[in-house]
GROMACS .gro file of N, CA and C in nm:
model
  402
    1MET      N    1   0.059  -0.107   0.001
    1MET     CA    2  -0.008   0.006   0.002
    1MET      C    3   0.088   0.123   0.012
    2THR      N    4   0.043   0.185  -0.118
    2THR     CA    5   0.130   0.313  -0.098
    2THR      C    6   0.076   0.426   0.029
    3ASP      N    7   0.224   0.512   0.042
    3ASP     CA    8   0.158   0.614   0.116
    3ASP      C    9   0.036   0.711   0.111
    4TYR      N   10  -0.011   0.746  -0.028
    4TYR     CA   11  -0.070   0.786  -0.018
    4TYR      C   12  -0.264   0.732  -0.014
    5LEU      N   13  -0.245   0.599  -0.034
    5LEU     CA   14  -0.324   0.495  -0.035
    5LEU      C   15  -0.339   0.499   0.160
    6LYS      N   16  -0.226   0.538   0.189
    6LYS     CA   17  -0.224   0.501   0.358
    6LYS      C   18  -0.308   0.615   0.402
    7GLU      N   19  -0.290   0.763   0.370
    7GLU     CA   20  -0.341   0.857   0.407
    7GLU      C   21  -0.474   0.886   0.377
    8ILE      N   22  -0.520   0.802   0.245
    8ILE     CA   23  -0.662   0.844   0.202
    8ILE      C   24  -0.706   0.763   0.315
    9THR      N   25  -0.676   0.640   0.344
    9THR     CA   26  -0.721   0.537   0.420
    9THR      C   27  -0.770   0.610   0.569
   10ARG      N   28  -0.660   0.700   0.629
   10ARG     CA   29  -0.647   0.706   0.779
   10ARG      C   30  -0.769   0.852   0.787
   11ILE      N   31  -0.760   0.899   0.653
   11ILE     CA   32  -0.865   1.039   0.672
   11ILE      C   33  -1.016   0.923   0.679
   12LYS      N   34  -1.022   0.903   0.575
   12LYS     CA   35  -1.162   0.858   0.559
   12LYS      C   36  -1.224   0.763   0.704
   13GLU      N   37  -1.151   0.696   0.756
   13GLU     CA   38  -1.178   0.634   0.896
   13GLU      C   39  -1.206   0.707   1.002
   14SER      N   40  -1.138   0.887   0.977
   14SER     CA   41  -1.150   0.951   1.094
   14SER      C   42  -1.271   1.019   1.078
   15CYS      N   43  -1.312   1.069   0.936
   15CYS     CA   44  -1.449   1.110   0.897
   15CYS      C   45  -1.527   1.047   0.881
   16TYR      N   46  -1.521   0.936   0.860
   16TYR     CA   47  -1.646   0.857   0.802
   16TYR      C   48  -1.627   0.711   0.872
   17SER      N   49  -1.585   0.738   1.032
   17SER     CA   50  -1.536   0.597   1.111
   17SER      C   51  -1.686   0.488   1.131
   18ASN      N   52  -1.771   0.573   1.122
   18ASN     CA   53  -1.924   0.510   1.174
   18ASN      C   54  -2.009   0.506   1.074
   19GLN      N   55  -2.013   0.365   1.001
   19GLN     CA   56  -2.075   0.365   0.912
   19GLN      C   57  -2.265   0.395   0.924
   20GLY      N   58  -2.275   0.341   1.069
   20GLY     CA   59  -2.461   0.356   1.094
   20GLY      C   60  -2.477   0.521   1.088
   21GLN      N   61  -2.368   0.600   1.097
   21GLN     CA   62  -2.393   0.718   1.139
   21GLN      C   63  -2.429   0.794   0.975
   22LEU      N   64  -2.304   0.747   0.908
   22LEU     CA   65  -2.310   0.726   0.773
   22LEU      C   66  -2.465   0.717   0.718
   23ASN      N   67  -2.507   0.599   0.736
   23ASN     CA   68  -2.585   0.551   0.697
   23ASN      C   69  -2.741   0.627   0.711
   24SER      N   70  -2.753   0.705   0.853
   24SER     CA   71  -2.858   0.792   0.894
   24SER      C   72  -2.854   0.893   0.834
   25VAL      N   73  -2.703   0.974   0.789
   25VAL     CA   74  -2.698   1.095   0.751
   25VAL      C   75  -2.790   1.106   0.592
   26ILE      N   76  -2.751   0.987   0.542
   26ILE     CA   77  -2.788   0.954   0.382
   26ILE      C   78  -2.893   0.948   0.372
   27ALA      N   79  -2.996   0.862   0.433
   27ALA     CA   80  -3.092   0.854   0.433
   27ALA      C   81  -3.168   0.969   0.477
   28THR      N   82  -3.132   1.046   0.574
   28THR     CA   83  -3.239   1.172   0.567
   28THR      C   84  -3.205   1.278   0.472
   29ARG      N   85  -3.096   1.282   0.416
   29ARG     CA   86  -3.067   1.300   0.282
   29ARG      C   87  -3.170   1.279   0.132
   30GLY      N   88  -3.169   1.146   0.182
   30GLY     CA   89  -3.282   1.077   0.105
   30GLY      C   90  -3.378   1.137   0.109
   31PHE      N   91  -3.462   1.118   0.236
   31PHE     CA   92  -3.574   1.168   0.238
   31PHE      C   93  -3.634   1.275   0.244
   32ILE      N   94  -3.526   1.389   0.257
   32ILE     CA   95  -3.555   1.559   0.220
   32ILE      C   96  -3.607   1.537   0.088
   33GLU      N   97  -3.493   1.520  -0.019
   33GLU     CA   98  -3.481   1.452  -0.160
   33GLU      C   99  -3.617   1.411  -0.227
   34ALA      N  100  -3.703   1.324  -0.142
   34ALA     CA  101  -3.818   1.242  -0.190
   34ALA      C  102  -3.947   1.363  -0.113
   35ASN      N  103  -3.941   1.399  -0.033
   35ASN     CA  104  -4.018   1.479   0.007
   35ASN      C  105  -4.018   1.632   0.062
   36PHE      N  106  -3.946   1.679   0.006
   36PHE     CA  107  -3.885   1.843   0.024
   36PHE      C  108  -4.013   1.941   0.013
   37GLN      N  109  -4.112   1.895  -0.048
   37GLN     CA  110  -4.219   1.995  -0.061
   37GLN      C  111  -4.330   1.933   0.051
   38ASP      N  112  -4.286   1.882   0.185
   38ASP     CA  113  -4.378   1.818   0.240
   38ASP      C  114  -4.328   1.897   0.386
   39GLU      N  115  -4.439   1.939   0.499
   39GLU     CA  116  -4.378   2.012   0.600
   39GLU      C  117  -4.296   1.904   0.642
   40LEU      N  118  -4.140   1.963   0.668
   40LEU     CA  119  -4.067   1.869   0.739
   40LEU      C  120  -3.976   1.952   0.789
   41ASN      N  121  -3.920   1.927   0.945
   41ASN     CA  122  -3.867   1.959   1.042
   41ASN      C  123  -3.775   1.871   1.112
   42LEU      N  124  -3.684   1.903   1.170
   42LEU     CA  125  -3.609   1.814   1.237
   42LEU      C  126  -3.666   1.706   1.367
   43ASN      N  127  -3.821   1.756   1.390
   43ASN     CA  128  -3.887   1.590   1.445
   43ASN      C  129  -3.885   1.499   1.394
   44VAL      N  130  -3.926   1.567   1.242
   44VAL     CA  131  -4.000   1.445   1.133
   44VAL      C  132  -3.873   1.374   1.140
   45LEU      N  133  -3.778   1.444   1.090
   45LEU     CA  134  -3.668   1.382   0.998
   45LEU      C  135  -3.572   1.278   1.141
   46SER      N  136  -3.604   1.306   1.247
   46SER     CA  137  -3.532   1.284   1.325
   46SER      C  138  -3.601   1.154   1.385
   47GLU      N  139  -3.728   1.131   1.381
   47GLU     CA  140  -3.795   1.037   1.367
   47GLU      C  141  -3.804   0.952   1.288
   48VAL      N  142  -3.795   0.982   1.135
   48VAL     CA  143  -3.763   0.862   1.058
   48VAL      C  144  -3.662   0.783   0.972
   49CYS      N  145  -3.564   0.864   1.060
   49CYS     CA  146  -3.414   0.798   1.096
   49CYS      C  147  -3.387   0.759   1.216
   50PHE      N  148  -3.483   0.729   1.297
   50PHE     CA  149  -3.416   0.660   1.448
   50PHE      C  150  -3.316   0.715   1.530
   51VAL      N  151  -3.320   0.899   1.499
   51VAL     CA  152  -3.179   0.931   1.566
   51VAL      C  153  -3.229   1.026   1.642
   52SER      N  154  -3.190   1.078   1.745
   52SER     CA  155  -3.221   1.220   1.826
   52SER      C  156  -3.205   1.354   1.717
   53ARG      N  157  -3.264   1.396   1.738
   53ARG     CA  158  -3.275   1.541   1.695
   53ARG      C  159  -3.158   1.605   1.674
   54PHE      N  160  -3.095   1.643   1.793
   54PHE     CA  161  -2.971   1.684   1.797
   54PHE      C  162  -2.872   1.629   1.771
   55HIS      N  163  -2.844   1.509   1.750
   55HIS     CA  164  -2.729   1.428   1.715
   55HIS      C  165  -2.755   1.407   1.579
   56LEU      N  166  -2.891   1.439   1.543
   56LEU     CA  167  -2.903   1.422   1.367
   56LEU      C  168  -2.817   1.522   1.302
   57LEU      N  169  -2.896   1.650   1.376
   57LEU     CA  170  -2.811   1.818   1.346
   57LEU      C  171  -2.713   1.792   1.342
   58ARG      N  172  -2.576   1.764   1.413
   58ARG     CA  173  -2.496   1.766   1.427
   58ARG      C  174  -2.390   1.667   1.328
   59LEU      N  175  -2.467   1.542   1.321
   59LEU     CA  176  -2.418   1.451   1.218
   59LEU      C  177  -2.422   1.489   1.024
   60PHE      N  178  -2.539   1.578   1.039
   60PHE     CA  179  -2.537   1.630   0.895
   60PHE      C  180  -2.516   1.742   0.896
   61LYS      N  181  -2.484   1.815   0.996
   61LYS     CA  182  -2.363   1.927   0.934
   61LYS      C  183  -2.226   1.858   0.913
   62ARG      N  184  -2.191   1.785   0.996
   62ARG     CA  185  -2.064   1.717   0.951
   62ARG      C  186  -2.023   1.650   0.872
   63TYR      N  187  -2.184   1.597   0.787
   63TYR     CA  188  -2.111   1.512   0.662
   63TYR      C  189  -2.152   1.608   0.563
   64TYR      N  190  -2.226   1.662   0.532
   64TYR     CA  191  -2.274   1.771   0.439
   64TYR      C  192  -2.231   1.913   0.448
   65GLY      N  193  -2.192   1.958   0.570
   65GLY     CA  194  -2.181   2.133   0.582
   65GLY      C  195  -2.262   2.185   0.581
   66GLN      N  196  -2.373   2.191   0.603
   66GLN     CA  197  -2.523   2.245   0.653
   66GLN      C  198  -2.621   2.146   0.700
   67THR      N  199  -2.680   2.225   0.791
   67THR     CA  200  -2.778   2.175   0.868
   67THR      C  201  -2.891   2.130   0.756
   68PRO      N  202  -2.968   2.015   0.803
   68PRO     CA  203  -3.105   1.945   0.734
   68PRO      C  204  -3.230   2.093   0.653
   69LYS      N  205  -3.213   2.192   0.769
   69LYS     CA  206  -3.271   2.292   0.699
   69LYS      C  207  -3.231   2.363   0.604
   70GLN      N  208  -3.116   2.402   0.616
   70GLN     CA  209  -3.009   2.488   0.506
   70GLN      C  210  -3.019   2.395   0.350
   71TYR      N  211  -3.046   2.270   0.377
   71TYR     CA  212  -3.003   2.151   0.262
   71TYR      C  213  -3.171   2.167   0.245
   72LEU      N  214  -3.262   2.155   0.301
   72LEU     CA  215  -3.409   2.161   0.263
   72LEU      C  216  -3.428   2.329   0.148
   73THR      N  217  -3.405   2.387   0.225
   73THR     CA  218  -3.430   2.549   0.195
   73THR      C  219  -3.309   2.543   0.033
   74SER      N  220  -3.208   2.472   0.029
   74SER     CA  221  -3.165   2.508  -0.113
   74SER      C  222  -3.239   2.425  -0.205
   75LYS      N  223  -3.270   2.293  -0.183
   75LYS     CA  224  -3.341   2.182  -0.248
   75LYS      C  225  -3.465   2.233  -0.298
   76ARG      N  226  -3.561   2.335  -0.218
   76ARG     CA  227  -3.712   2.383  -0.250
   76ARG      C  228  -3.655   2.555  -0.330
   77ILE      N  229  -3.542   2.580  -0.323
   77ILE     CA  230  -3.482   2.692  -0.410
   77ILE      C  231  -3.473   2.622  -0.557
   78LYS      N  232  -3.377   2.555  -0.570
   78LYS     CA  233  -3.344   2.493  -0.675
   78LYS      C  234  -3.484   2.392  -0.767
   79GLN      N  235  -3.542   2.377  -0.688
   79GLN     CA  236  -3.677   2.324  -0.746
   79GLN      C  237  -3.767   2.448  -0.816
   80ALA      N  238  -3.761   2.564  -0.747
   80ALA     CA  239  -3.855   2.641  -0.767
   80ALA      C  240  -3.797   2.705  -0.897
   81LYS      N  241  -3.670   2.735  -0.886
   81LYS     CA  242  -3.602   2.797  -1.017
   81LYS      C  243  -3.649   2.681  -1.177
   82LYS      N  244  -3.640   2.544  -1.151
   82LYS     CA  245  -3.681   2.507  -1.260
   82LYS      C  246  -3.869   2.495  -1.278
   83ILE      N  247  -3.960   2.515  -1.185
   83ILE     CA  248  -4.085   2.566  -1.224
   83ILE      C  249  -4.109   2.708  -1.288
   84LEU      N  250  -4.027   2.764  -1.219
   84LEU     CA  251  -4.065   2.915  -1.272
   84LEU      C  252  -4.054   2.946  -1.456
   85ARG      N  253  -3.897   2.851  -1.440
   85ARG     CA  254  -3.864   2.848  -1.631
   85ARG      C  255  -3.950   2.816  -1.719
   86GLN      N  256  -4.031   2.733  -1.644
   86GLN     CA  257  -4.138   2.646  -1.714
   86GLN      C  258  -4.283   2.791  -1.734
   87GLY      N  259  -4.301   2.841  -1.693
   87GLY     CA  260  -4.397   2.952  -1.683
   87GLY      C  261  -4.523   3.008  -1.556
   88THR      N  262  -4.486   2.866  -1.446
   88THR     CA  263  -4.555   2.871  -1.362
   88THR      C  264  -4.556   2.979  -1.286
   89ASN      N  265  -4.671   3.055  -1.236
   89ASN     CA  266  -4.704   3.153  -1.153
   89ASN      C  267  -4.620   3.142  -1.001
   90ILE      N  268  -4.568   3.265  -0.944
   90ILE     CA  269  -4.509   3.284  -0.843
   90ILE      C  270  -4.550   3.178  -0.708
   91SER      N  271  -4.718   3.186  -0.703
   91SER     CA  272  -4.763   3.195  -0.577
   91SER      C  273  -4.784   3.009  -0.607
   92GLU      N  274  -4.826   2.951  -0.719
   92GLU     CA  275  -4.821   2.785  -0.727
   92GLU      C  276  -4.692   2.777  -0.713
   93THR      N  277  -4.581   2.787  -0.746
   93THR     CA  278  -4.425   2.780  -0.737
   93THR      C  279  -4.428   2.766  -0.582
   94CYS      N  280  -4.478   2.889  -0.520
   94CYS     CA  281  -4.430   2.875  -0.344
   94CYS      C  282  -4.433   2.739  -0.314
   95PHE      N  283  -4.610   2.748  -0.319
   95PHE     CA  284  -4.690   2.597  -0.261
   95PHE      C  285  -4.648   2.489  -0.330
   96GLU      N  286  -4.618   2.495  -0.460
   96GLU     CA  287  -4.547   2.356  -0.485
   96GLU      C  288  -4.454   2.319  -0.417
   97VAL      N  289  -4.352   2.399  -0.394
   97VAL     CA  290  -4.209   2.319  -0.363
   97VAL      C  291  -4.247   2.332  -0.215
   98GLY      N  292  -4.335   2.392  -0.084
   98GLY     CA  293  -4.326   2.362   0.013
   98GLY      C  294  -4.305   2.504   0.084
   99PHE      N  295  -4.286   2.605   0.076
   99PHE     CA  296  -4.290   2.723   0.166
   99PHE      C  297  -4.442   2.754   0.166
  100ASP      N  298  -4.456   2.849   0.297
  100ASP     CA  299  -4.570   2.910   0.363
  100ASP      C  300  -4.639   2.979   0.270
  101SER      N  301  -4.547   3.100   0.272
  101SER     CA  302  -4.639   3.218   0.203
  101SER      C  303  -4.541   3.273   0.057
  102PRO      N  304  -4.601   3.331  -0.038
  102PRO     CA  305  -4.548   3.351  -0.127
  102PRO      C  306  -4.459   3.476  -0.075
  103SER      N  307  -4.471   3.555   0.003
  103SER     CA  308  -4.377   3.661   0.057
  103SER      C  309  -4.283   3.646   0.094
  104SER      N  310  -4.258   3.544   0.187
  104SER     CA  311  -4.139   3.480   0.259
  104SER      C  312  -4.064   3.389   0.142
  105PHE      N  313  -4.134   3.383   0.071
  105PHE     CA  314  -4.051   3.290  -0.049
  105PHE      C  315  -4.033   3.360  -0.147
  106SER      N  316  -4.032   3.491  -0.128
  106SER     CA  317  -4.005   3.630  -0.250
  106SER      C  318  -3.879   3.664  -0.190
  107THR      N  319  -3.888   3.674  -0.082
  107THR     CA  320  -3.813   3.760   0.021
  107THR      C  321  -3.641   3.633   0.011
  108LEU      N  322  -3.692   3.518   0.005
  108LEU     CA  323  -3.557   3.382   0.064
  108LEU      C  324  -3.480   3.401  -0.055
  109PHE      N  325  -3.577   3.377  -0.170
  109PHE     CA  326  -3.528   3.367  -0.319
  109PHE      C  327  -3.456   3.468  -0.334
  110LYS      N  328  -3.481   3.592  -0.298
  110LYS     CA  329  -3.413   3.725  -0.397
  110LYS      C  330  -3.303   3.704  -0.304
  111SER      N  331  -3.302   3.668  -0.159
  111SER     CA  332  -3.167   3.698  -0.068
  111SER      C  333  -3.053   3.581  -0.123
  112ARG      N  334  -3.105   3.454  -0.196
  112ARG     CA  335  -3.003   3.350  -0.228
  112ARG      C  336  -2.970   3.408  -0.340
  113ASN      N  337  -3.082   3.445  -0.454
  113ASN     CA  338  -3.035   3.447  -0.618
  113ASN      C  339  -3.014   3.571  -0.651
  114GLY      N  340  -3.021   3.662  -0.583
  114GLY     CA  341  -3.027   3.848  -0.585
  114GLY      C  342  -3.116   3.897  -0.716
  115LEU      N  343  -3.207   3.801  -0.714
  115LEU     CA  344  -3.325   3.847  -0.821
  115LEU      C  345  -3.473   3.777  -0.748
  116SER      N  346  -3.589   3.868  -0.786
  116SER     CA  347  -3.709   3.829  -0.735
  116SER      C  348  -3.770   3.704  -0.817
  117PRO      N  349  -3.814   3.621  -0.767
  117PRO     CA  350  -3.855   3.524  -0.877
  117PRO      C  351  -3.919   3.591  -0.977
  118THR      N  352  -4.006   3.724  -0.974
  118THR     CA  353  -4.069   3.747  -1.092
  118THR      C  354  -3.912   3.844  -1.204
  119GLU      N  355  -3.842   3.824  -1.125
  119GLU     CA  356  -3.726   3.843  -1.218
  119GLU      C  357  -3.662   3.778  -1.321
  120PHE      N  358  -3.659   3.691  -1.217
  120PHE     CA  359  -3.553   3.547  -1.242
  120PHE      C  360  -3.677   3.501  -1.341
  121GLN      N  361  -3.790   3.499  -1.334
  121GLN     CA  362  -3.880   3.417  -1.430
  121GLN      C  363  -3.908   3.485  -1.579
  122LYS      N  364  -3.876   3.620  -1.567
  122LYS     CA  365  -3.866   3.681  -1.652
  122LYS      C  366  -3.759   3.662  -1.770
  123ARG      N  367  -3.650   3.701  -1.699
  123ARG     CA  368  -3.501   3.665  -1.748
  123ARG      C  369  -3.509   3.540  -1.806
  124ALA      N  370  -3.541   3.429  -1.747
  124ALA     CA  371  -3.566   3.258  -1.789
  124ALA      C  372  -3.623   3.269  -1.926
  125ILE      N  373  -3.722   3.309  -1.933
  125ILE     CA  374  -3.847   3.310  -2.078
  125ILE      C  375  -3.781   3.358  -2.158
  126PHE      N  376  -3.693   3.484  -2.123
  126PHE     CA  377  -3.654   3.563  -2.195
  126PHE      C  378  -3.531   3.512  -2.311
  127ALA      N  379  -3.451   3.440  -2.199
  127ALA     CA  380  -3.326   3.368  -2.230
  127ALA      C  381  -3.394   3.251  -2.366
  128LYS      N  382  -3.505   3.188  -2.282
  128LYS     CA  383  -3.580   3.104  -2.385
  128LYS      C  384  -3.618   3.112  -2.538
  129SER      N  385  -3.678   3.240  -2.522
  129SER     CA  386  -3.750   3.279  -2.641
  129SER      C  387  -3.636   3.331  -2.725
  130ASP      N  388  -3.503   3.390  -2.686
  130ASP     CA  389  -3.384   3.457  -2.758
  130ASP      C  390  -3.349   3.325  -2.840
  131TYR      N  391  -3.352   3.205  -2.814
  131TYR     CA  392  -3.270   3.128  -2.861
  131TYR      C  393  -3.374   3.065  -2.987
  132PHE      N  394  -3.466   3.116  -3.056
  132PHE     CA  395  -3.599   3.059  -3.155
  132PHE      C  396  -3.518   3.179  -3.276
  133PHE      N  397  -3.440   3.276  -3.243
  133PHE     CA  398  -3.476   3.413  -3.323
  133PHE      C  399  -3.331   3.370  -3.410
  134PHE      N  400  -3.216   3.254  -3.362
  134PHE     CA  401  -3.121   3.245  -3.408
  134PHE      C  402  -3.136   3.159  -3.513
   0.00000   0.00000   0.00000
């Protein structure tokens, strides 16, 4: 075994030492991916994965670099972008991806992307139609 491979193995074992923990975190992420439009919180996620809320929070942050709530929000925003590009109105998009109110959705969307959902949608639709002229 080369020194490089030994070092990689050592790092892997120190970072990902407990396969059970890793499986719990992967299952949590998979559950978020499949159910992002539903009402999800730390209590629901911990019950689904049979891990305490605080332990799950620490593990998720350790392996993914963000909390489950941050990951859920990113997933929802990413999905909202796809839906907005299709021309769906802002309110429908908001509720379809799991946000509670269009105003909080718009504020969060703008803080993450630098554009309001309306501006984003206009630019996306314009960019799409621009291709037809060439």
